[in-house]
Short mmCIF file of C-alpha atoms and ligand atoms in Angstrom, two decimals:
data_model
loop_
_atom_site.label_atom_id
_atom_site.label_comp_id
_atom_site.label_asym_id
_atom_site.label_seq_id
_atom_site.Cartn_x
_atom_site.Cartn_y
_atom_site.Cartn_z
CA MET A 55 232.71 192.67 225.90
CA GLU A 56 229.36 194.23 226.65
CA GLU A 57 228.82 192.01 229.72
CA LEU A 58 231.88 193.54 231.40
CA LEU A 59 230.56 197.08 231.20
CA THR A 60 228.62 198.53 234.13
CA MET A 61 224.95 199.29 233.79
CA LYS A 62 225.83 202.98 233.84
CA GLU A 63 228.21 202.57 230.88
CA ARG A 64 225.69 200.55 228.91
CA LEU A 65 222.96 203.09 229.59
CA GLU A 66 225.23 205.94 228.52
CA ALA A 67 226.03 204.10 225.30
CA VAL A 68 222.32 203.56 224.55
CA ARG A 69 221.46 207.17 225.32
CA ASP A 70 224.24 208.27 222.95
CA GLU A 71 223.00 205.99 220.20
CA ILE A 72 219.46 207.32 220.68
CA LYS A 73 220.70 210.90 220.37
CA ARG A 74 222.70 210.11 217.27
CA ALA A 75 219.75 208.36 215.61
CA LEU A 76 217.47 211.32 216.38
CA ARG A 77 220.01 213.75 215.00
CA ARG A 78 220.40 211.75 211.77
CA VAL A 79 216.74 212.33 210.94
CA GLY A 80 216.39 215.79 212.48
CA ARG A 81 214.15 214.79 215.39
CA SER A 82 214.41 216.36 218.82
CA PRO A 83 215.37 214.45 222.00
CA ASP A 84 212.02 215.13 223.67
CA GLU A 85 210.24 213.07 221.01
CA ILE A 86 211.47 209.78 222.46
CA LYS A 87 210.85 207.86 225.66
CA LEU A 88 213.31 205.20 226.75
CA MET A 89 211.62 202.22 228.40
CA LEU A 90 213.71 199.58 230.10
CA VAL A 91 212.20 196.12 229.76
CA SER A 92 212.73 194.54 233.17
CA LYS A 93 211.33 191.04 232.61
CA THR A 94 213.36 188.52 234.70
CA VAL A 95 215.30 191.43 236.25
CA ASP A 96 215.00 191.61 240.03
CA ALA A 97 214.04 194.66 242.08
CA ALA A 98 217.64 195.40 243.16
CA ARG A 99 218.80 195.81 239.56
CA ILE A 100 215.73 197.83 238.68
CA ILE A 101 216.61 200.17 241.55
CA GLU A 102 220.12 200.46 240.10
CA ALA A 103 218.52 201.65 236.84
CA ILE A 104 216.21 204.03 238.73
CA ASN A 105 219.28 205.55 240.35
CA LEU A 106 220.66 206.17 236.87
CA GLY A 107 217.59 208.22 236.01
CA ILE A 108 215.24 205.67 234.42
CA THR A 109 211.57 206.14 235.30
CA LEU A 110 209.76 203.98 232.72
CA PHE A 111 209.80 200.18 232.88
CA GLY A 112 208.04 197.52 230.85
CA GLU A 113 206.92 194.09 231.96
CA ASN A 114 205.74 191.26 229.81
CA LYS A 115 203.93 189.02 232.28
CA ALA A 116 201.15 190.02 234.65
CA GLN A 117 202.59 187.82 237.38
CA GLU A 118 205.99 189.50 237.30
CA LEU A 119 204.41 192.94 237.28
CA LYS A 120 202.30 192.00 240.27
CA GLU A 121 205.37 190.82 242.18
CA LYS A 122 207.70 193.71 241.40
CA ALA A 123 205.46 196.76 241.29
CA PRO A 124 204.59 196.74 245.03
CA GLN A 125 208.29 196.36 245.95
CA LEU A 126 209.14 199.40 243.86
CA GLU A 127 206.16 201.52 244.93
CA PRO A 128 208.32 203.97 246.97
CA TYR A 129 210.36 204.86 243.86
CA GLY A 130 207.38 206.14 241.93
CA VAL A 131 208.25 204.39 238.67
CA THR A 132 205.90 204.17 235.70
CA TRP A 133 205.00 200.69 234.44
CA HIS A 134 203.87 199.83 230.97
CA TYR A 135 202.54 196.39 230.13
CA ILE A 136 204.01 195.05 226.89
CA GLY A 137 203.19 191.33 226.85
CA HIS A 138 200.37 189.19 225.59
CA LEU A 139 197.49 189.75 227.99
CA GLN A 140 194.95 187.12 228.95
CA THR A 141 191.52 188.46 229.84
CA ASN A 142 191.64 186.82 233.27
CA LYS A 143 194.78 188.84 234.14
CA VAL A 144 193.49 192.32 233.35
CA GLY A 145 192.93 193.15 237.03
CA ASP A 146 196.63 192.89 237.94
CA VAL A 147 197.70 194.90 234.95
CA ILE A 148 195.15 197.68 235.48
CA ARG A 149 196.27 197.97 239.05
CA TYR A 150 199.91 198.75 238.27
CA ALA A 151 200.36 199.76 234.64
CA THR A 152 199.56 203.15 233.12
CA MET A 153 199.74 201.95 229.53
CA ILE A 154 199.12 198.65 227.76
CA HIS A 155 201.09 198.23 224.50
CA SER A 156 199.57 194.93 223.47
CA LEU A 157 195.88 195.43 222.76
CA ASP A 158 195.29 193.06 219.87
CA ARG A 159 191.67 191.89 219.99
CA VAL A 160 188.15 193.13 220.71
CA ARG A 161 187.56 190.59 223.46
CA LEU A 162 190.50 192.00 225.42
CA ALA A 163 189.27 195.57 224.89
CA GLU A 164 185.88 194.55 226.20
CA ALA A 165 187.36 192.85 229.28
CA LEU A 166 189.59 195.83 230.00
CA ASN A 167 186.77 198.33 229.58
CA ARG A 168 184.42 196.40 231.84
CA ARG A 169 186.99 196.18 234.61
CA LEU A 170 188.12 199.80 234.22
CA GLU A 171 184.57 201.12 234.34
CA ARG A 172 183.91 199.11 237.46
CA GLU A 173 186.96 200.71 239.09
CA GLY A 174 186.22 204.18 237.74
CA LYS A 175 189.49 204.31 235.79
CA THR A 176 190.69 204.86 232.24
CA MET A 177 193.71 203.29 230.52
CA ASP A 178 196.06 204.38 227.74
CA VAL A 179 196.48 201.62 225.18
CA LEU A 180 198.44 200.93 222.03
CA ILE A 181 197.20 198.60 219.33
CA GLN A 182 199.78 195.86 218.70
CA VAL A 183 200.21 195.25 214.99
CA ASN A 184 201.89 192.21 213.48
CA THR A 185 203.76 194.11 210.78
CA SER A 186 205.96 191.21 209.72
CA GLY A 187 203.13 188.74 209.17
CA GLU A 188 204.90 186.01 211.10
CA ALA A 189 202.27 183.46 212.06
CA SER A 190 203.85 183.03 215.46
CA LYS A 191 203.63 186.64 216.57
CA PHE A 192 200.83 188.35 218.46
CA GLY A 193 199.22 191.47 217.13
CA VAL A 194 196.48 192.32 214.68
CA PRO A 195 197.35 192.00 210.98
CA PRO A 196 197.79 195.48 209.42
CA GLU A 197 194.72 195.06 207.21
CA GLU A 198 192.54 194.43 210.28
CA ALA A 199 193.90 197.32 212.34
CA ALA A 200 191.25 199.82 211.18
CA SER A 201 188.33 197.62 212.20
CA LEU A 202 189.92 196.83 215.57
CA LEU A 203 190.57 200.52 216.11
CA ARG A 204 186.94 201.38 215.31
CA ALA A 205 185.76 198.77 217.80
CA VAL A 206 188.18 199.91 220.52
CA SER A 207 187.19 203.55 220.08
CA GLN A 208 183.69 202.60 221.27
CA TYR A 209 184.96 201.66 224.74
CA PRO A 210 184.90 204.83 226.85
CA ALA A 211 187.49 203.68 229.40
CA LEU A 212 190.16 203.06 226.75
CA ARG A 213 192.29 205.85 225.27
CA VAL A 214 194.16 204.75 222.18
CA LYS A 215 197.50 206.56 222.08
CA GLY A 216 199.15 204.80 219.18
CA LEU A 217 200.51 201.58 217.77
CA MET A 218 203.12 199.03 218.79
CA THR A 219 205.04 196.43 216.86
CA ILE A 220 207.85 193.93 217.35
CA GLY A 221 210.28 194.06 214.41
CA LYS A 222 211.23 190.77 212.86
CA PHE A 223 214.46 189.62 214.45
CA SER A 224 217.51 189.62 212.23
CA SER A 225 221.23 190.03 212.76
CA ASP A 226 221.03 193.09 210.50
CA PRO A 227 218.80 195.81 212.02
CA GLU A 228 218.29 197.31 208.55
CA ASN A 229 216.05 194.33 207.83
CA ALA A 230 213.59 195.57 210.46
CA ARG A 231 213.22 198.98 208.81
CA ILE A 232 210.36 197.98 206.51
CA TYR A 233 208.26 196.78 209.47
CA PHE A 234 208.80 200.01 211.39
CA ARG A 235 208.03 202.05 208.30
CA ARG A 236 204.89 199.97 207.77
CA LEU A 237 203.73 200.79 211.31
CA ARG A 238 204.30 204.50 210.81
CA MET A 239 202.46 204.53 207.50
CA LEU A 240 199.60 202.55 209.00
CA ARG A 241 199.42 205.09 211.82
CA ASP A 242 199.24 207.97 209.31
CA GLU A 243 196.48 206.17 207.46
CA LEU A 244 194.48 205.39 210.62
CA LYS A 245 194.75 209.02 211.74
CA THR A 246 192.57 210.03 208.82
CA LEU A 247 189.68 208.01 210.32
CA ASP A 248 189.47 210.68 213.03
CA LEU A 249 187.92 208.39 215.66
CA PRO A 250 186.80 209.44 219.16
CA ASN A 251 189.15 208.50 222.05
CA VAL A 252 191.89 207.85 219.51
CA GLU A 253 195.05 209.96 219.40
CA LEU A 254 197.74 207.94 217.58
CA THR A 255 200.73 210.00 218.68
CA GLU A 256 202.81 207.08 219.98
CA LEU A 257 204.78 204.52 218.00
CA SER A 258 206.22 201.87 220.33
CA MET A 259 208.88 200.12 218.26
CA GLY A 260 212.54 199.20 218.51
CA MET A 261 214.33 196.84 220.92
CA SER A 262 218.00 196.21 221.80
CA GLY A 263 218.89 195.00 218.32
CA ASP A 264 217.06 197.54 216.19
CA PHE A 265 216.10 200.66 218.18
CA GLU A 266 218.26 203.04 216.12
CA VAL A 267 216.45 202.09 212.93
CA ALA A 268 213.10 202.36 214.74
CA ILE A 269 213.97 205.89 215.87
CA GLU A 270 214.88 206.86 212.32
CA GLU A 271 211.46 205.58 211.28
CA GLY A 272 209.58 207.60 213.90
CA ALA A 273 209.50 205.58 217.14
CA THR A 274 208.35 207.55 220.19
CA ILE A 275 208.92 204.75 222.72
CA VAL A 276 211.80 202.28 222.46
CA ARG A 277 211.70 199.12 224.60
CA ILE A 278 215.17 198.00 225.63
CA GLY A 279 216.06 195.02 227.77
CA THR A 280 219.23 193.02 227.13
CA LYS A 281 221.31 195.95 225.96
CA ILE A 282 221.04 197.44 229.46
CA PHE A 283 220.35 194.49 231.76
CA GLY A 284 222.35 191.83 229.90
CA ALA A 285 221.17 188.46 228.60
CA ARG A 286 218.04 186.94 230.13
CA PRO A 287 218.01 183.49 231.70
CA TYR A 288 215.21 182.23 229.43
CA PRO A 289 214.84 182.25 225.68
CA ASP A 290 212.28 184.72 224.34
CA GLN A 291 209.91 181.88 223.45
CA TYR A 292 209.12 181.90 227.14
CA TYR A 293 207.71 185.41 226.77
CA TRP A 294 206.26 185.04 223.34
CA PRO A 295 204.78 181.62 223.98
CA ASP A 296 204.59 180.33 220.46
CA GLU A 297 206.63 178.44 217.95
CA ARG A 298 208.79 181.42 217.12
CA GLN A 299 211.99 180.10 215.56
CA THR A 300 214.04 183.17 214.96
CA ARG A 301 214.88 184.28 218.49
C1 PLP B 546 211.60 191.42 225.82
C2 PLP B 546 210.90 192.47 225.07
C3 PLP B 546 211.56 193.63 224.65
C4 PLP B 546 213.05 193.89 224.92
O1 PLP B 546 213.85 193.02 224.19
P1 PLP B 546 215.44 193.19 224.14
O2 PLP B 546 215.81 192.54 222.87
O3 PLP B 546 215.97 192.51 225.33
O4 PLP B 546 215.75 194.64 224.15
C5 PLP B 546 210.83 194.58 223.96
N1 PLP B 546 209.52 194.41 223.70
C6 PLP B 546 208.86 193.31 224.07
C7 PLP B 546 207.42 193.19 223.74
C8 PLP B 546 209.52 192.31 224.76
O5 PLP B 546 208.85 191.21 225.13
#
């Protein structure tokens, strides 16, 4: 019973699985960053994770980030923003996050750039790609990624570091492999464009149910929530506000 294990035990199990997945495909441990997704998780439990050596956390809502980040300021954690971002919330996210995984439209790039320039800052971003083609999911369709990337590369305050995707949920993680592979191949293809301010070293893919497959397919950041923190009080529709049926 996973729920009966301590956070330490669950974290050790995940770290082991990450190592094994890396070894299976001959990748080295320094090629992967483990992010804990702390949406709905309170500061006390985040501190528990910090004490176990975690330094990277992901939040999905600007409001939650804005509430938690100041409380955890003394711990020096790194925040990444992984949720759908409304243009009127960019201020809160820029203030606390060092990377945004969910850049999916030109209008958002423009809003981010304007605000960043005003504050004299730059921001690392990932382009979110809808690799599974589910109508309900955010992210740019793969065939529009190149034109979005070209547009984003024109904004001097944005540094594109790579791509992000959410694998299609399935009880069998093998079913997510094609979406992760699609993201990696798209990244390789986009690299050949050789755009300014665009690096494409990061692939943010893999969650509690499918991170091992994502690592085998080249993930550099895995985003893990429930497998460490346990089940969340709300269904995921609350975070992916759409008519998503499968989660
Ligand atoms: C919630 C969330 C995760 C983590 O999901 P788990 O299945 O709990 O590991 C990862 N990425 C995004 C974008 C999320 O919203």
